[in-house]
Amino acid sequence: MKPVILITGATRGIGFAAARQLAARGAKVIIASRDGKRAAEAAVLVGDGACGVALDITDQASVEAAVKQIEQQFGRLDVLANNSAILLDHYQSLLQLKPEMLLETLNTNVVGTLRACQAFAPLLAKSSAPRIINVSSGAGQLDGEPQSWAPAYCISKTALNMLTQQLTAALPDVMVNSMCPGWCRTEMGGSEAPRTPDEGADTLTWLALDAPHALRGKFVKDRAVISW
């Protein structure tokens, strides 16, 4: 039975690259975007095995509508890849960071991810081997030298990693992990990044299809566990 995989924020960048990789492996890939038209267009580009859904993780009604649509179409969900995220502050100093910007970042990158996990948990429960993948970042690691880049984004990714830990405890039958794609040449990463979107998506594809289900509650980069 082909796995049913939902990727949020998948019309471009790492999410789109992962959608192509997974569809090429025979998975049924659901490309989610706040803009349903863009999601449908991206699904056409991916080709066979892909479809689109309108999904805004900051809007409860939007999430619930997507759950209903996927339940009607597939009856279950095998993998939820939480790829949606925003980066608003870039090189802004923490001392100049407006609290409102931090709140907006957390609302999408952390609260929105939690909202999606809560809403899709019943569909994941219908899978024989459910998986949740949270696309995090090395910018959120606590093990390393302090850095001043994008403080709101970094804080949100650290919080996302703790959400992964909490989900692992709350969902004992689900394989939940965070992953770091590395610095990739995407709209968010910029043109100077050393990695392609396909290289960044490789670990997501591996976690979705190939990683052992016993791998739970970890932070993964390049198919290997890294420190939090």
mmCIF file of C-alpha atoms in Angstrom:
data_model
loop_
_atom_site.group_PDB
_atom_site.id
_atom_site.type_symbol
_atom_site.label_atom_id
_atom_site.label_comp_id
_atom_site.label_asym_id
_atom_site.label_seq_id
_atom_site.Cartn_x
_atom_site.Cartn_y
_atom_site.Cartn_z
ATOM 1 C CA MET A 1 0.000 0.000 0.000
ATOM 2 C CA LYS A 2 1.447 3.335 -1.052
ATOM 3 C CA PRO A 3 2.164 5.714 1.843
ATOM 4 C CA VAL A 4 0.087 8.881 2.068
ATOM 5 C CA ILE A 5 2.343 11.829 2.877
ATOM 6 C CA LEU A 6 1.329 15.422 3.617
ATOM 7 C CA ILE A 7 3.970 18.143 3.321
ATOM 8 C CA THR A 8 3.051 21.622 4.527
ATOM 9 C CA GLY A 9 4.507 24.616 2.719
ATOM 10 C CA ALA A 10 5.485 22.431 -0.217
ATOM 11 C CA THR A 11 5.020 24.628 -3.289
ATOM 12 C CA ARG A 12 8.699 25.606 -3.383
ATOM 13 C CA GLY A 13 12.103 24.984 -1.865
ATOM 14 C CA ILE A 14 12.797 21.975 0.308
ATOM 15 C CA GLY A 15 9.136 20.990 0.599
ATOM 16 C CA PHE A 16 8.682 20.899 -3.177
ATOM 17 C CA ALA A 17 11.944 18.986 -3.639
ATOM 18 C CA ALA A 18 10.807 16.436 -1.074
ATOM 19 C CA ALA A 19 7.430 16.116 -2.808
ATOM 20 C CA ARG A 20 9.168 15.271 -6.081
ATOM 21 C CA GLN A 21 11.485 12.761 -4.419
ATOM 22 C CA LEU A 22 8.658 11.031 -2.574
ATOM 23 C CA ALA A 23 6.358 10.893 -5.606
ATOM 24 C CA ALA A 24 9.214 9.384 -7.617
ATOM 25 C CA ARG A 25 9.415 6.666 -4.963
ATOM 26 C CA GLY A 26 5.733 5.865 -5.448
ATOM 27 C CA ALA A 27 4.225 7.711 -2.496
ATOM 28 C CA LYS A 28 0.921 9.566 -2.604
ATOM 29 C CA VAL A 29 2.057 13.109 -1.853
ATOM 30 C CA ILE A 30 -0.264 15.880 -0.700
ATOM 31 C CA ILE A 31 1.228 19.306 -1.321
ATOM 32 C CA ALA A 32 -0.150 21.844 1.129
ATOM 33 C CA SER A 33 -0.081 25.625 0.815
ATOM 34 C CA ARG A 34 -2.042 28.546 2.178
ATOM 35 C CA ASP A 35 -2.917 29.189 -1.473
ATOM 36 C CA GLY A 36 -4.894 26.225 -2.779
ATOM 37 C CA LYS A 37 -4.292 27.259 -6.396
ATOM 38 C CA ARG A 38 -0.533 27.243 -5.903
ATOM 39 C CA ALA A 39 -0.762 23.848 -4.218
ATOM 40 C CA ALA A 40 -2.660 22.446 -7.201
ATOM 41 C CA GLU A 41 -0.174 23.947 -9.661
ATOM 42 C CA ALA A 42 2.760 22.475 -7.735
ATOM 43 C CA ALA A 43 1.062 19.065 -7.733
ATOM 44 C CA VAL A 44 0.776 19.221 -11.524
ATOM 45 C CA LEU A 45 4.507 19.928 -11.750
ATOM 46 C CA VAL A 46 5.292 16.965 -9.504
ATOM 47 C CA GLY A 47 3.070 14.745 -11.636
ATOM 48 C CA ASP A 48 1.590 11.343 -10.914
ATOM 49 C CA GLY A 49 1.032 10.610 -7.260
ATOM 50 C CA ALA A 50 0.665 14.239 -6.159
ATOM 51 C CA CYS A 51 -2.310 16.390 -5.297
ATOM 52 C CA GLY A 52 -2.786 19.768 -3.653
ATOM 53 C CA VAL A 53 -4.681 21.007 -0.627
ATOM 54 C CA ALA A 54 -5.283 24.466 0.820
ATOM 55 C CA LEU A 55 -3.852 24.524 4.341
ATOM 56 C CA ASP A 56 -2.938 27.503 6.500
ATOM 57 C CA ILE A 57 -1.464 26.158 9.736
ATOM 58 C CA THR A 58 -2.191 29.460 11.509
ATOM 59 C CA ASP A 59 -5.933 29.087 10.847
ATOM 60 C CA GLN A 60 -7.867 26.408 12.732
ATOM 61 C CA ALA A 61 -10.735 26.341 10.231
ATOM 62 C CA SER A 62 -8.311 25.890 7.342
ATOM 63 C CA VAL A 63 -6.581 23.013 9.109
ATOM 64 C CA GLU A 64 -9.865 21.302 9.910
ATOM 65 C CA ALA A 65 -11.044 21.641 6.307
ATOM 66 C CA ALA A 66 -7.802 20.051 5.084
ATOM 67 C CA VAL A 67 -8.210 17.178 7.529
ATOM 68 C CA LYS A 68 -11.719 16.540 6.255
ATOM 69 C CA GLN A 69 -10.577 16.648 2.618
ATOM 70 C CA ILE A 70 -7.709 14.229 3.190
ATOM 71 C CA GLU A 71 -9.868 11.887 5.241
ATOM 72 C CA GLN A 72 -12.463 11.746 2.470
ATOM 73 C CA GLN A 73 -9.846 11.210 -0.231
ATOM 74 C CA PHE A 74 -7.438 8.818 1.480
ATOM 75 C CA GLY A 75 -8.958 7.677 4.769
ATOM 76 C CA ARG A 76 -5.658 7.912 6.618
ATOM 77 C CA LEU A 77 -2.335 9.734 6.810
ATOM 78 C CA ASP A 78 0.983 7.895 7.077
ATOM 79 C CA VAL A 79 3.390 10.824 7.264
ATOM 80 C CA LEU A 80 2.927 14.442 8.330
ATOM 81 C CA ALA A 81 5.926 16.561 7.302
ATOM 82 C CA ASN A 82 5.719 19.945 8.994
ATOM 83 C CA ASN A 83 7.744 22.090 6.626
ATOM 84 C CA SER A 84 5.836 25.401 6.821
ATOM 85 C CA ALA A 85 7.867 28.145 8.453
ATOM 86 C CA ILE A 86 8.572 31.848 8.262
ATOM 87 C CA LEU A 87 11.802 33.820 8.642
ATOM 88 C CA LEU A 88 11.096 37.476 9.291
ATOM 89 C CA ASP A 89 14.076 38.919 11.146
ATOM 90 C CA HIS A 90 17.186 37.757 9.218
ATOM 91 C CA TYR A 91 20.119 39.817 10.578
ATOM 92 C CA GLN A 92 18.148 41.922 13.014
ATOM 93 C CA SER A 93 19.649 42.323 16.473
ATOM 94 C CA LEU A 94 17.853 40.678 19.381
ATOM 95 C CA LEU A 95 17.852 44.013 21.183
ATOM 96 C CA GLN A 96 16.026 45.575 18.244
ATOM 97 C CA LEU A 97 13.633 42.679 17.714
ATOM 98 C CA LYS A 98 10.013 43.673 18.160
ATOM 99 C CA PRO A 99 8.154 41.262 20.452
ATOM 100 C CA GLU A 100 5.320 41.228 17.911
ATOM 101 C CA MET A 101 7.683 39.741 15.315
ATOM 102 C CA LEU A 102 8.743 37.019 17.734
ATOM 103 C CA LEU A 103 5.109 36.234 18.475
ATOM 104 C CA GLU A 104 4.263 36.033 14.758
ATOM 105 C CA THR A 105 7.225 33.718 14.165
ATOM 106 C CA LEU A 106 6.293 31.442 17.052
ATOM 107 C CA ASN A 107 2.654 31.420 15.946
ATOM 108 C CA THR A 108 3.596 29.897 12.605
ATOM 109 C CA ASN A 109 6.708 27.857 13.312
ATOM 110 C CA VAL A 110 5.626 26.347 16.627
ATOM 111 C CA VAL A 111 1.939 26.912 17.391
ATOM 112 C CA GLY A 112 0.945 26.242 13.781
ATOM 113 C CA THR A 113 2.933 23.026 13.767
ATOM 114 C CA LEU A 114 1.253 21.926 17.001
ATOM 115 C CA ARG A 115 -2.152 22.781 15.513
ATOM 116 C CA ALA A 116 -1.436 20.576 12.502
ATOM 117 C CA CYS A 117 -0.195 17.693 14.645
ATOM 118 C CA GLN A 118 -3.250 17.825 16.885
ATOM 119 C CA ALA A 119 -5.650 17.966 13.968
ATOM 120 C CA PHE A 120 -4.052 15.176 11.941
ATOM 121 C CA ALA A 121 -3.391 12.845 14.887
ATOM 122 C CA PRO A 122 -6.640 10.877 14.334
ATOM 123 C CA LEU A 123 -5.722 10.250 10.673
ATOM 124 C CA LEU A 124 -2.183 9.270 11.647
ATOM 125 C CA ALA A 125 -3.673 6.810 14.134
ATOM 126 C CA LYS A 126 -5.205 4.960 11.172
ATOM 127 C CA SER A 127 -1.740 4.280 9.742
ATOM 128 C CA SER A 128 0.158 1.085 10.532
ATOM 129 C CA ALA A 129 3.417 3.041 10.892
ATOM 130 C CA PRO A 130 2.680 6.756 11.390
ATOM 131 C CA ARG A 131 5.429 9.346 11.195
ATOM 132 C CA ILE A 132 5.773 13.062 11.960
ATOM 133 C CA ILE A 133 8.732 15.018 10.598
ATOM 134 C CA ASN A 134 9.364 18.527 11.896
ATOM 135 C CA VAL A 135 11.642 20.513 9.603
ATOM 136 C CA SER A 136 13.833 22.394 12.042
ATOM 137 C CA SER A 137 17.245 24.026 11.686
ATOM 138 C CA GLY A 138 20.715 23.919 13.129
ATOM 139 C CA ALA A 139 20.011 27.546 14.004
ATOM 140 C CA GLY A 140 17.900 26.193 16.847
ATOM 141 C CA GLN A 141 20.613 24.013 18.386
ATOM 142 C CA LEU A 142 21.544 24.745 21.991
ATOM 143 C CA ASP A 143 24.769 22.744 21.702
ATOM 144 C CA GLY A 144 27.177 25.173 20.092
ATOM 145 C CA GLU A 145 28.431 28.719 20.010
ATOM 146 C CA PRO A 146 25.818 31.450 20.544
ATOM 147 C CA GLN A 147 24.890 33.232 17.324
ATOM 148 C CA SER A 148 23.181 36.555 16.732
ATOM 149 C CA TRP A 149 21.571 35.726 13.369
ATOM 150 C CA ALA A 150 17.752 35.790 13.108
ATOM 151 C CA PRO A 151 16.935 35.546 16.833
ATOM 152 C CA ALA A 152 13.179 35.060 16.410
ATOM 153 C CA TYR A 153 13.694 32.283 13.871
ATOM 154 C CA CYS A 154 16.366 30.606 16.010
ATOM 155 C CA ILE A 155 14.196 30.743 19.120
ATOM 156 C CA SER A 156 11.280 29.257 17.191
ATOM 157 C CA LYS A 157 13.360 26.327 15.948
ATOM 158 C CA THR A 158 14.599 25.568 19.458
ATOM 159 C CA ALA A 159 10.974 25.551 20.576
ATOM 160 C CA LEU A 160 10.068 23.327 17.635
ATOM 161 C CA ASN A 161 12.671 20.806 18.783
ATOM 162 C CA MET A 162 11.085 20.713 22.229
ATOM 163 C CA LEU A 163 7.710 20.248 20.546
ATOM 164 C CA THR A 164 9.213 17.191 18.867
ATOM 165 C CA GLN A 165 10.183 15.841 22.285
ATOM 166 C CA GLN A 166 6.722 16.526 23.663
ATOM 167 C CA LEU A 167 5.020 14.888 20.687
ATOM 168 C CA THR A 168 7.242 11.843 21.091
ATOM 169 C CA ALA A 169 5.995 11.470 24.660
ATOM 170 C CA ALA A 170 2.362 12.195 23.764
ATOM 171 C CA LEU A 171 2.238 9.884 20.723
ATOM 172 C CA PRO A 172 4.042 6.651 21.680
ATOM 173 C CA ASP A 173 2.961 4.867 18.499
ATOM 174 C CA VAL A 174 4.166 7.629 16.184
ATOM 175 C CA MET A 175 7.737 8.083 14.936
ATOM 176 C CA VAL A 176 8.364 11.784 15.621
ATOM 177 C CA ASN A 177 11.651 13.496 14.759
ATOM 178 C CA SER A 178 13.117 16.893 14.000
ATOM 179 C CA MET A 179 15.438 17.321 11.044
ATOM 180 C CA CYS A 180 17.922 19.904 9.843
ATOM 181 C CA PRO A 181 18.115 20.227 6.043
ATOM 182 C CA GLY A 182 21.243 22.369 6.171
ATOM 183 C CA TRP A 183 21.691 25.730 4.490
ATOM 184 C CA CYS A 184 19.976 25.404 1.119
ATOM 185 C CA ARG A 185 19.549 27.610 -1.929
ATOM 186 C CA THR A 186 15.878 28.441 -1.450
ATOM 187 C CA GLU A 187 13.902 31.652 -1.192
ATOM 188 C CA MET A 188 14.531 31.555 2.558
ATOM 189 C CA GLY A 189 18.134 30.376 2.391
ATOM 190 C CA GLY A 190 19.316 32.702 -0.371
ATOM 191 C CA SER A 191 21.541 32.200 -3.386
ATOM 192 C CA GLU A 192 24.822 31.839 -1.475
ATOM 193 C CA ALA A 193 23.797 28.658 0.344
ATOM 194 C CA PRO A 194 25.980 25.618 -0.424
ATOM 195 C CA ARG A 195 23.216 23.021 -0.702
ATOM 196 C CA THR A 196 20.522 22.436 -3.303
ATOM 197 C CA PRO A 197 16.893 21.950 -2.247
ATOM 198 C CA ASP A 198 17.194 18.290 -3.276
ATOM 199 C CA GLU A 199 20.135 17.815 -0.940
ATOM 200 C CA GLY A 200 18.205 19.465 1.865
ATOM 201 C CA ALA A 201 15.151 17.298 1.188
ATOM 202 C CA ASP A 202 17.074 14.034 1.226
ATOM 203 C CA THR A 203 16.783 13.503 4.983
ATOM 204 C CA LEU A 204 13.066 14.296 4.899
ATOM 205 C CA THR A 205 12.544 11.638 2.236
ATOM 206 C CA TRP A 206 14.643 9.171 4.215
ATOM 207 C CA LEU A 207 12.699 9.822 7.430
ATOM 208 C CA ALA A 208 9.411 9.456 5.560
ATOM 209 C CA LEU A 209 10.175 6.172 3.805
ATOM 210 C CA ASP A 210 13.354 4.446 4.915
ATOM 211 C CA ALA A 211 14.393 5.300 8.475
ATOM 212 C CA PRO A 212 13.643 2.610 11.074
ATOM 213 C CA HIS A 213 10.447 3.268 12.999
ATOM 214 C CA ALA A 214 12.400 2.868 16.236
ATOM 215 C CA LEU A 215 14.123 6.187 15.492
ATOM 216 C CA ARG A 216 12.018 8.481 17.673
ATOM 217 C CA GLY A 217 12.467 11.779 19.444
ATOM 218 C CA LYS A 218 15.725 12.650 17.694
ATOM 219 C CA PHE A 219 17.288 15.533 15.764
ATOM 220 C CA VAL A 220 18.559 14.301 12.403
ATOM 221 C CA LYS A 221 20.804 15.771 9.702
ATOM 222 C CA ASP A 222 22.173 13.943 6.672
ATOM 223 C CA ARG A 223 20.450 10.764 7.894
ATOM 224 C CA ALA A 224 22.384 10.824 11.182
ATOM 225 C CA VAL A 225 21.383 11.859 14.706
ATOM 226 C CA ILE A 226 22.841 15.185 15.841
ATOM 227 C CA SER A 227 22.809 16.953 19.215
ATOM 228 C CA TRP A 228 19.961 19.179 20.298
#
